[in-house]
Amino acid sequence: MRKLWNALRRPSARWSVLALVAIGIVIGIALIVLPHVGIKVTSTTEFCVSCHSMQPVYEEYKQSVHFQNASGVRAECHAGYSRHGEAQTGSEQ
């Protein structure tokens, strides 16, 4: 443990470069993964209607044809308009 502490207090040039590379890799992975996780978490209808002002709209939505339809495909809060045809037909246009 003492050797590790001394190495951290007085790093050599080689260890400094390795430390910078390791830190860069960790930051790079975080910059790739965290946005995807954030989008996945916030792209749910439950997240969309978690605001108290959206509760009446959500109740109305649950009674609409957009929520209950024969094909089982729902128009969700996060569904983009560019995929409208895919949602209706099940295939890309």
N, CA, C and O of each residue as an XYZ file, in Angstrom:
372
protein
N       0.831     -1.197      0.000
C       0.000      0.000      0.000
C       0.877      1.264      0.000
O       0.569      2.259     -0.656
N       1.966      1.186      0.750
C       2.858      2.341      0.830
C       3.504      2.629     -0.531
O       3.695      3.788     -0.899
N       3.841      1.556     -1.282
C       4.437      1.748     -2.600
C       3.449      2.437     -3.546
O       3.821      3.312     -4.327
N       2.195      2.025     -3.459
C       1.165      2.637     -4.291
C       1.012      4.113     -3.951
O       0.926      4.954     -4.846
N       0.977      4.425     -2.679
C       0.828      5.816     -2.250
C       2.016      6.653     -2.747
O       1.832      7.765     -3.240
N       3.214      6.120     -2.618
C       4.400      6.845     -3.100
C       4.364      7.023     -4.614
O       4.747      8.075     -5.126
N       3.909      6.006     -5.326
C       3.809      6.112     -6.777
C       2.790      7.173     -7.177
O       2.981      7.878     -8.167
N       1.712      7.288     -6.411
C       0.706      8.311     -6.722
C       1.205      9.711     -6.376
O       0.847     10.685     -7.039
N       2.018      9.806     -5.351
C       2.534     11.124     -4.956
C       3.612     11.626     -5.909
O       3.692     12.823     -6.183
N       4.453     10.702     -6.421
C       5.530     11.076     -7.333
C       5.510     10.154     -8.554
O       6.354      9.265     -8.670
N       4.558     10.359     -9.461
C       4.464      9.446    -10.606
C       5.582      9.692    -11.616
O       6.070     10.811    -11.772
N       5.964      8.634    -12.284
C       6.948      8.770    -13.354
C       6.232      9.237    -14.612
O       5.002      9.280    -14.655
N       6.998      9.584    -15.625
C       6.405     10.047    -16.888
C       5.579      8.933    -17.524
O       4.513      9.191    -18.083
N       6.072      7.688    -17.441
C       5.350      6.562    -18.033
C       3.992      6.371    -17.360
O       2.981      6.200    -18.041
N       3.966      6.400    -16.040
C       2.700      6.204    -15.324
C       1.759      7.389    -15.535
O       0.540      7.223    -15.539
N       2.317      8.563    -15.708
C       1.469      9.736    -15.963
C       0.729      9.596    -17.285
O      -0.460      9.903    -17.375
N       1.433      9.132    -18.305
C       0.807      8.941    -19.614
C      -0.254      7.846    -19.528
O      -1.352      8.005    -20.061
N       0.065      6.738    -18.865
C      -0.903      5.655    -18.706
C      -2.130      6.120    -17.934
O      -3.256      5.750    -18.265
N      -1.910      6.931    -16.905
C      -3.031      7.443    -16.124
C      -3.917      8.343    -16.991
O      -5.144      8.271    -16.913
N      -3.294      9.190    -17.816
C      -4.067     10.066    -18.693
C      -4.855      9.262    -19.723
O      -6.001      9.593    -20.025
N      -4.248      8.217    -20.260
C      -4.939      7.369    -21.232
C      -6.113      6.662    -20.561
O      -7.209      6.612    -21.121
N      -5.894      6.119    -19.372
C      -6.972      5.429    -18.650
C      -8.119      6.379    -18.328
O      -9.288      6.034    -18.494
N      -7.780      7.563    -17.871
C      -8.819      8.558    -17.569
C      -9.566      8.942    -18.843
O     -10.788      9.095    -18.826
N      -8.840      9.097    -19.937
C      -9.478      9.422    -21.218
C     -10.428      8.330    -21.676
O     -11.506      8.618    -22.195
N     -10.030      7.069    -21.484
C     -10.891      5.953    -21.871
C     -12.160      5.947    -21.030
O     -13.256      5.758    -21.558
N     -12.015      6.152    -19.727
C     -13.191      6.171    -18.840
C     -14.125      7.313    -19.223
O     -15.338      7.116    -19.299
N     -13.585      8.492    -19.461
C     -14.420      9.636    -19.854
C     -15.071      9.373    -21.212
O     -16.242      9.698    -21.410
N     -14.322      8.789    -22.144
C     -14.882      8.482    -23.467
C     -16.033      7.502    -23.383
O     -17.063      7.697    -24.029
N     -15.872      6.451    -22.597
C     -16.957      5.475    -22.423
C     -18.169      6.142    -21.789
O     -19.303      5.906    -22.205
N     -17.927      6.977    -20.782
C     -19.036      7.678    -20.130
C     -19.779      8.584    -21.116
O     -21.007      8.663    -21.087
N     -19.033      9.263    -21.985
C     -19.671     10.153    -22.958
C     -20.460      9.390    -24.019
O     -21.355      9.952    -24.649
N     -20.139      8.130    -24.217
C     -20.886      7.308    -25.170
C     -22.093      6.663    -24.504
O     -23.186      6.657    -25.071
N     -21.904      6.122    -23.310
C     -22.948      5.329    -22.650
C     -24.014      6.204    -21.995
O     -25.205      5.935    -22.149
N     -23.616      7.230    -21.278
C     -24.589      8.023    -20.507
C     -25.684      8.671    -21.346
O     -26.839      8.651    -20.920
N     -25.394      9.246    -22.512
C     -26.496      9.781    -23.313
C     -27.499      8.710    -23.747
O     -28.705      8.960    -23.762
N     -27.012      7.535    -24.094
C     -27.914      6.451    -24.505
C     -28.800      6.014    -23.343
O     -29.993      5.768    -23.524
N     -28.219      5.918    -22.160
C     -28.998      5.545    -20.977
C     -30.034      6.622    -20.684
O     -31.188      6.310    -20.391
N     -29.631      7.882    -20.760
C     -30.562      8.980    -20.515
C     -31.717      8.995    -21.487
O     -32.860      9.224    -21.091
N     -31.436      8.755    -22.752
C     -32.496      8.725    -23.763
C     -33.434      7.560    -23.511
O     -34.651      7.708    -23.616
N     -32.875      6.392    -23.177
C     -33.705      5.212    -22.930
C     -34.626      5.441    -21.723
O     -35.801      5.078    -21.762
N     -34.096      6.037    -20.663
C     -34.893      6.272    -19.458
C     -35.984      7.308    -19.710
O     -37.115      7.137    -19.257
N     -35.657      8.366    -20.420
C     -36.619      9.454    -20.614
C     -37.547      9.240    -21.801
O     -38.414     10.079    -22.049
N     -37.397      8.148    -22.543
C     -38.232      7.900    -23.712
C     -39.423      6.996    -23.420
O     -39.964      6.374    -24.335
N     -39.826      6.918    -22.200
C     -40.972      6.085    -21.858
C     -42.190      6.956    -21.625
O     -42.075      8.115    -21.225
N     -43.353      6.391    -21.880
C     -44.590      7.128    -21.624
C     -44.724      7.427    -20.140
O     -45.214      8.491    -19.761
N     -44.292      6.497    -19.299
C     -44.370      6.707    -17.854
C     -43.566      7.937    -17.434
O     -44.020      8.714    -16.594
N     -42.388      8.117    -18.004
C     -41.589      9.303    -17.696
C     -42.281     10.551    -18.222
O     -42.309     11.587    -17.557
N     -42.838     10.440    -19.423
C     -43.504     11.574    -20.062
C     -44.658     12.106    -19.203
O     -44.849     13.316    -19.083
N     -45.410     11.197    -18.621
C     -46.600     11.614    -17.873
C     -46.328     11.711    -16.374
O     -47.266     11.838    -15.587
N     -45.055     11.652    -15.965
C     -44.748     11.729    -14.537
C     -45.000     13.121    -13.965
O     -45.120     13.279    -12.750
N     -45.079     14.116    -14.817
C     -45.404     15.466    -14.365
C     -46.890     15.518    -13.985
O     -47.732     14.966    -14.694
N     -47.204     16.169    -12.888
C     -48.604     16.178    -12.422
C     -49.555     16.817    -13.433
O     -50.740     16.482    -13.455
N     -49.071     17.709    -14.250
C     -49.957     18.365    -15.218
C     -50.327     17.444    -16.378
O     -51.250     17.747    -17.135
N     -49.620     16.327    -16.527
C     -49.899     15.410    -17.621
C     -50.873     14.295    -17.230
O     -51.305     13.540    -18.102
N     -51.229     14.170    -15.962
C     -52.094     13.084    -15.529
C     -53.456     13.088    -16.230
O     -53.889     12.025    -16.673
N     -54.156     14.222    -16.357
C     -55.434     14.197    -17.083
C     -55.279     13.805    -18.555
O     -56.131     13.115    -19.116
N     -54.199     14.247    -19.162
C     -53.946     13.910    -20.559
C     -53.691     12.407    -20.690
O     -54.149     11.781    -21.646
N     -52.970     11.834    -19.743
C     -52.671     10.400    -19.775
C     -53.942      9.575    -19.586
O     -54.124      8.552    -20.246
N     -54.809     10.012    -18.700
C     -56.079      9.298    -18.499
C     -56.913      9.315    -19.776
O     -57.521      8.308    -20.140
N     -56.940     10.463    -20.457
C     -57.666     10.569    -21.723
C     -57.003      9.689    -22.793
O     -57.691      9.041    -23.582
N     -55.677      9.671    -22.815
C     -54.928      8.856    -23.773
C     -55.239      7.369    -23.597
O     -55.365      6.644    -24.583
N     -55.363      6.911    -22.344
C     -55.632      5.489    -22.100
C     -57.002      5.061    -22.623
O     -57.222      3.873    -22.859
N     -57.916      5.998    -22.805
C     -59.240      5.687    -23.331
C     -59.315      5.853    -24.846
O     -60.336      5.529    -25.454
N     -58.254      6.351    -25.455
C     -58.289      6.656    -26.892
C     -57.880      5.455    -27.736
O     -57.367      4.457    -27.229
N     -58.121      5.581    -29.032
C     -57.744      4.552    -29.997
C     -56.226      4.451    -30.114
O     -55.714      3.417    -30.546
N     -55.502      5.491    -29.744
C     -54.044      5.472    -29.814
C     -53.449      4.514    -28.785
O     -52.353      3.990    -28.980
N     -54.168      4.290    -27.703
C     -53.706      3.374    -26.655
C     -54.258      1.971    -26.853
O     -53.555      0.979    -26.658
N     -55.523      1.902    -27.243
C     -56.195      0.613    -27.411
C     -56.560      0.428    -28.876
O     -57.505      1.046    -29.368
N     -55.818     -0.416    -29.571
C     -56.163     -0.690    -30.957
C     -55.943     -2.170    -31.247
O     -55.301     -2.873    -30.467
N     -56.467     -2.629    -32.350
C     -56.450     -4.055    -32.681
C     -55.039     -4.576    -32.959
O     -54.748     -5.736    -32.669
N     -54.169     -3.751    -33.508
C     -52.827     -4.222    -33.864
C     -51.878     -4.272    -32.676
O     -50.841     -4.932    -32.734
N     -52.230     -3.574    -31.595
C     -51.362     -3.562    -30.419
C     -50.242     -2.547    -30.480
O     -49.471     -2.419    -29.529
N     -50.139     -1.818    -31.591
C     -49.114     -0.787    -31.724
C     -49.668      0.497    -31.128
O     -50.742      0.956    -31.514
N     -48.935      1.070    -30.190
C     -49.402      2.286    -29.526
C     -48.643      3.505    -30.020
O     -47.448      3.436    -30.306
N     -49.347      4.613    -30.116
C     -48.705      5.898    -30.368
C     -48.229      6.402    -29.008
O     -49.036      6.820    -28.178
N     -46.928      6.360    -28.786
C     -46.350      6.738    -27.500
C     -45.851      8.174    -27.558
O     -45.729      8.761    -28.633
N     -45.567      8.723    -26.397
C     -45.066     10.094    -26.306
C     -43.775     10.286    -27.083
O     -43.574     11.332    -27.701
N     -42.902      9.296    -27.060
C     -41.583      9.426    -27.648
C     -41.532      9.022    -29.116
O     -40.485      9.168    -29.748
N     -42.618      8.524    -29.673
C     -42.620      8.076    -31.067
C     -42.489      9.287    -31.982
O     -43.255     10.246    -31.891
N     -41.509      9.217    -32.857
C     -41.290     10.318    -33.787
C     -42.258     10.255    -34.955
O     -42.762      9.185    -35.295
N     -42.509     11.374    -35.552
C     -43.419     11.415    -36.691
C     -42.810     10.761    -37.912
O     -43.535     10.350    -38.818
N     -41.485     10.656    -37.955
C     -40.841     10.052    -39.116
C     -41.100      8.557    -39.200
O     -40.929      7.977    -40.273
N     -41.505      7.909    -38.114
C     -41.781      6.477    -38.115
C     -43.279      6.209    -38.164
O     -43.714      5.109    -37.824
N     -44.059      7.165    -38.570
C     -45.513      7.027    -38.567
C     -45.970      5.870    -39.434
O     -46.833      5.094    -39.021
N     -45.406      5.736    -40.637
C     -45.789      4.651    -41.528
C     -45.398      3.291    -40.978
O     -46.136      2.317    -41.127
N     -44.252      3.226    -40.351
C     -43.792      1.961    -39.768
C     -44.723      1.520    -38.646
O     -45.007      0.331    -38.506
N     -45.196      2.465    -37.852
C     -46.095      2.123    -36.749
C     -47.431      1.608    -37.272
O     -48.039      0.733    -36.655
N     -47.889      2.134    -38.390
C     -49.179      1.714    -38.916
C     -49.107      0.389    -39.679
O     -50.009     -0.441    -39.569
N     -48.035      0.190    -40.452
C     -47.979     -0.982    -41.317
C     -47.082     -2.085    -40.785
O     -47.167     -3.229    -41.231
N     -46.220     -1.743    -39.831
C     -45.287     -2.722    -39.314
C     -44.025     -2.837    -40.141
O     -43.163     -3.660    -39.834
N     -43.893     -2.028    -41.187
C     -42.673     -2.037    -41.998
C     -42.292     -0.613    -42.336
O     -43.115      0.301    -42.295
N     -41.034     -0.447    -42.669
C     -40.567      0.893    -43.027
C     -41.095      1.284    -44.396
O     -41.320      0.432    -45.256
N     -41.291      2.585    -44.588
C     -41.774      3.077    -45.878
C     -40.635      3.257    -46.831
O     -40.844      3.666    -47.973
